[in-house]
Short mmCIF file of C-alpha atoms in Angstrom, two decimals:
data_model
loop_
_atom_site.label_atom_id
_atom_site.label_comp_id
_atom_site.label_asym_id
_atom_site.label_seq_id
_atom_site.Cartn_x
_atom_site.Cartn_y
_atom_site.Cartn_z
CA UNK A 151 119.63 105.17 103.65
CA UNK A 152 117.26 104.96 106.11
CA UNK A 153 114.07 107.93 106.19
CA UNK A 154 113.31 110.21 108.29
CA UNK A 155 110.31 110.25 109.52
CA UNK A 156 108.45 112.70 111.93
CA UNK A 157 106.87 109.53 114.30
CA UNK A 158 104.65 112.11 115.94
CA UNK A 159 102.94 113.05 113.17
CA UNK A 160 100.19 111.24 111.03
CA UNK A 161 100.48 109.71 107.62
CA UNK A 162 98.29 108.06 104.76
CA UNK A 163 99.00 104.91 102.89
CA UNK A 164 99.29 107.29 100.24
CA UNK A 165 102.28 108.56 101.81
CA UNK A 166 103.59 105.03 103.13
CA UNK A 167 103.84 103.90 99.36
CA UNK A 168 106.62 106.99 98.87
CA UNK A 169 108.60 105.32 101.06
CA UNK A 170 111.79 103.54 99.37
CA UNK A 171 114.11 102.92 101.74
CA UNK A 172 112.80 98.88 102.06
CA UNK A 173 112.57 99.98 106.13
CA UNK A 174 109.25 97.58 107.05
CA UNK A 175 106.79 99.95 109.06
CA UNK A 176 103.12 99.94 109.74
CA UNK A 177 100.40 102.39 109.95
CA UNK A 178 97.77 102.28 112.75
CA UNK A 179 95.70 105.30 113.17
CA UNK A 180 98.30 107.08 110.90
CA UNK A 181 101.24 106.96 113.69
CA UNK A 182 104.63 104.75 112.08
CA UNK A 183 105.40 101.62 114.02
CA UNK A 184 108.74 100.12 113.38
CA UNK A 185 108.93 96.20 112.44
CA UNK A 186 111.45 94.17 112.85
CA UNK A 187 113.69 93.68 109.45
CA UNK A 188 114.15 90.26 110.06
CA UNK A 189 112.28 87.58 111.91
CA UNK A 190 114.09 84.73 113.88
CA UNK A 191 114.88 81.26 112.97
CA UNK A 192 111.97 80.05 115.43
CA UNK A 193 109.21 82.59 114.36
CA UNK A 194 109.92 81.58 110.82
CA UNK A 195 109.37 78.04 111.01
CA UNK A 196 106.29 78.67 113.11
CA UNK A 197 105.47 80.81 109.92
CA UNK A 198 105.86 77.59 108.12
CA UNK A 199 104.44 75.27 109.99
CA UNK A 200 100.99 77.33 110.26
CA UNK A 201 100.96 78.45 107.25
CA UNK A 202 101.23 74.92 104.93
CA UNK A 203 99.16 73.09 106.18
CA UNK A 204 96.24 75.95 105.62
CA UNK A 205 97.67 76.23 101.78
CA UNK A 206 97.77 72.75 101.25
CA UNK A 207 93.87 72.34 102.92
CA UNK A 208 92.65 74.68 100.25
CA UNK A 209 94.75 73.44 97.97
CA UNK A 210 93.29 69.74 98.16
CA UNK A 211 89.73 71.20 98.57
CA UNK A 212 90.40 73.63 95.81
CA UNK A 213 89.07 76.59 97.79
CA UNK A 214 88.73 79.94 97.10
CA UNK A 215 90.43 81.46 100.63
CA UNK A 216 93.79 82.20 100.16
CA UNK A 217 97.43 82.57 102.54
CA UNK A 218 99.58 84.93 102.43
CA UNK A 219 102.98 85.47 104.68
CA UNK A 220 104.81 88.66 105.46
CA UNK A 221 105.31 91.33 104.05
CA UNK A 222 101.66 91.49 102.85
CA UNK A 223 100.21 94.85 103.08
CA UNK A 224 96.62 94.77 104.87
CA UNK A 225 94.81 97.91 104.52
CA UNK A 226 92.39 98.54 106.97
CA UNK A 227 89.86 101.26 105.82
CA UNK A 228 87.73 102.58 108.49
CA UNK A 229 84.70 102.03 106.39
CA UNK A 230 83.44 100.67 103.72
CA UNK A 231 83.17 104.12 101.83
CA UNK A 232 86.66 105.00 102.14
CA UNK A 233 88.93 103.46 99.93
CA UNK A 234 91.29 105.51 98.48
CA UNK A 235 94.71 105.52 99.05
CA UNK A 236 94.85 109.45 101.28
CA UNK A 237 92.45 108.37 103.08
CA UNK A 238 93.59 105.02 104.38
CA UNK A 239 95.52 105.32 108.12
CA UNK A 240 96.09 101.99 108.41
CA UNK A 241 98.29 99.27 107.28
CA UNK A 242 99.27 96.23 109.04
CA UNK A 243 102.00 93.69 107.66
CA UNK A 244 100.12 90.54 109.70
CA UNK A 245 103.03 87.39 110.07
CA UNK A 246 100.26 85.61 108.43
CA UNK A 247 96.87 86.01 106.88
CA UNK A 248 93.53 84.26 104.79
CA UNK A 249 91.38 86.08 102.56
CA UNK A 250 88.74 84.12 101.43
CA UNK A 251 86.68 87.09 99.47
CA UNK A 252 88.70 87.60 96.42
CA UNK A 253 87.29 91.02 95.34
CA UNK A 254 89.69 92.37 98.64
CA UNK A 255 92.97 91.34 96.37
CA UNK A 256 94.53 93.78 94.55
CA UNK A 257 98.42 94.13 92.85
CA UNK A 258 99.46 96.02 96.44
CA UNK A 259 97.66 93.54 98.50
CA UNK A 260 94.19 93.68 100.68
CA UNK A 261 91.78 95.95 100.85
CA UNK A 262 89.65 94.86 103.33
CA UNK A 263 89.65 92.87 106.51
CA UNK A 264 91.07 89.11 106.17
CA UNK A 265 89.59 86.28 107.48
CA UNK A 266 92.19 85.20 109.85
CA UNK A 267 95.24 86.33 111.20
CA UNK A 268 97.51 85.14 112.98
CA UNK A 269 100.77 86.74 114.61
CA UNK A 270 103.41 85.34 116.56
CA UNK A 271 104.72 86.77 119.17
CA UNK A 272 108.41 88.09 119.73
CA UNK A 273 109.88 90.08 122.36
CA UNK A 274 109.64 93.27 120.52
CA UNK A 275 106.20 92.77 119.25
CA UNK A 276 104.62 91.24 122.63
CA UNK A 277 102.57 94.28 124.18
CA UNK A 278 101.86 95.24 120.38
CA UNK A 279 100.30 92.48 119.34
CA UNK A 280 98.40 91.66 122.59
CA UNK A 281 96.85 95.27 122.95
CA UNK A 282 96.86 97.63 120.06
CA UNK A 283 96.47 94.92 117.05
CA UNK A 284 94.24 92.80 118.91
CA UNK A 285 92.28 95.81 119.48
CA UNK A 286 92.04 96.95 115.82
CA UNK A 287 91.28 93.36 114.10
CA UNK A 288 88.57 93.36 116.86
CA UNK A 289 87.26 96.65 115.52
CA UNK A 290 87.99 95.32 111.74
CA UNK A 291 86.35 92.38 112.04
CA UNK A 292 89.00 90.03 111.70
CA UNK A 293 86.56 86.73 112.50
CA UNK A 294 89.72 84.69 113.92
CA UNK A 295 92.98 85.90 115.45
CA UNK A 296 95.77 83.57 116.93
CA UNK A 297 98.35 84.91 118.94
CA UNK A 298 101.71 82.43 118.97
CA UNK A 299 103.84 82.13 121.18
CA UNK A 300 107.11 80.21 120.95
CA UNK A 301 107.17 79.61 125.15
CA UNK A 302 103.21 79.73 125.29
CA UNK A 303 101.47 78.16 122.72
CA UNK A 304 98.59 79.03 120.71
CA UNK A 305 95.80 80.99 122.09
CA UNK A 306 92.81 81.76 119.70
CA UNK A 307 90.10 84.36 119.55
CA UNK A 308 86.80 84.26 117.53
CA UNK A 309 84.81 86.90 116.90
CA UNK A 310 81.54 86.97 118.57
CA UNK A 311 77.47 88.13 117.23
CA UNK A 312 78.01 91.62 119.23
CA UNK A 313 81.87 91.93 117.06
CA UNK A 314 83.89 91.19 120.20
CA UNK A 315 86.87 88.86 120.43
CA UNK A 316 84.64 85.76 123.06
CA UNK A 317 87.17 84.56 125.62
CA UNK A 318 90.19 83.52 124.17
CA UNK A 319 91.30 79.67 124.05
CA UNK A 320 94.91 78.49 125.12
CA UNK A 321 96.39 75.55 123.29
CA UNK A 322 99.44 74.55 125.23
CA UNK A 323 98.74 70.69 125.49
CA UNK A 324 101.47 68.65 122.93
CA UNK A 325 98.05 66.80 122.52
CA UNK A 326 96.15 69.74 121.56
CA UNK A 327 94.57 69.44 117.76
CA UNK A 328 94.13 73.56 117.32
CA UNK A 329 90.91 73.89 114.91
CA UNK A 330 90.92 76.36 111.98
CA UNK A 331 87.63 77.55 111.94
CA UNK A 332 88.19 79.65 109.02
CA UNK A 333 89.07 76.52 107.28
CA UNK A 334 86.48 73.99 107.58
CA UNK A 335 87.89 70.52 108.72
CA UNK A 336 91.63 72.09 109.05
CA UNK A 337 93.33 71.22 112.97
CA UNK A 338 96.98 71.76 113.03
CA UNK A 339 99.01 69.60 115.37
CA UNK A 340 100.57 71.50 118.75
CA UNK A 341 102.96 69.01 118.23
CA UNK A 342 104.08 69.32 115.06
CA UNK A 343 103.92 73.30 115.28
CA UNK A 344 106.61 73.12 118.85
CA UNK A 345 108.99 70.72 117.78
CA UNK A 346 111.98 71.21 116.84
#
């Protein structure tokens, strides 16, 4: 059975680990967004596709970064000094994610901003994604954030000296090699992520 939540009012991560009812949500700010329970057959092979090649990079290099898929809680603390668990507004459930700094792992997921993220884009999650998350990994620091789409392509932001997103760049070429910055040496293959 499916909670009921007040969606006006403001919660804690505290309170978003009493909920049992296996609904996935988010918290930005405190306010609930709704997720979508299950992704499509497209989004989850771009899931795939992204995501392998980056474990298999650090695999062969034997790096310390690591990738995780949804659901992953991020927690996203808005500072340094507050970390504990009523005091955290913010949760995200990224479709995928590197952490490189292992001390930001713990048994419920990370504390911390990740390294990358990367989100692909659905009709439901469009404006979402584009606006209010690109927004807040901007403000958390994320240092790379691509933004998939399955009609569009790839388009990537890097975070700049001043800790704004720089101008974002489109891959939609089937040539295109799309670098991983966060991953030294990593490019994943337009091509290979688009075909079907």
């Amino acid at each position: 059975m499916e909670l009921q939540l007040d969606r006006n009012k403001r919660y804690t991560y505290a309170d978003y680990l009493t909920w049992t009812d296996n609904k996935m949500r988010e918290l930005l700010d405190g306010f609930i967004k709704i997720m979508s329970q299950a992704p499509t057959l497209t989004h989850a092979r771009l899931t795939r596709k992204i995501s392998y090649p980056m474990i298999r990079h650090i695999d062969k290099r034997k790096g310390k970064c690591e990738v995780f898929v949804a659901p992953f809680d991020v927690r996203l603390p808005k500072s340094k000094d507050v970390m504990d668990n009523d005091k955290i507004d913010t949760v995200v459930q990224p479709d995928i994610c590197i952490v490189c700094d292992p001390a930001k792992l713990d048994k419920r997921g990370c504390l911390g901003t990740p390294d990358m993220i990367v989100e692909i884009l659905s009709p439901a999650t469009l404006k979402y994604d584009l606006n209010e998350k690109f927004n807040l990994y901007e403000a958390a620091g994320v240092k790379e954030y691509w933004v998939v789409s399955p009609a569009m392509g790839v388009n990537v932001f890097l975070l700049q000296e001043n800790g704004k997103y720089g101008e974002g760049v489109a891959y939609e070429d089937p040539d295109d090699q799309i670098p991983v910055h966060t991953l030294d040496g990593l490019n994943i293959s337009w091509k290979e992520l688009f075909a079907e």
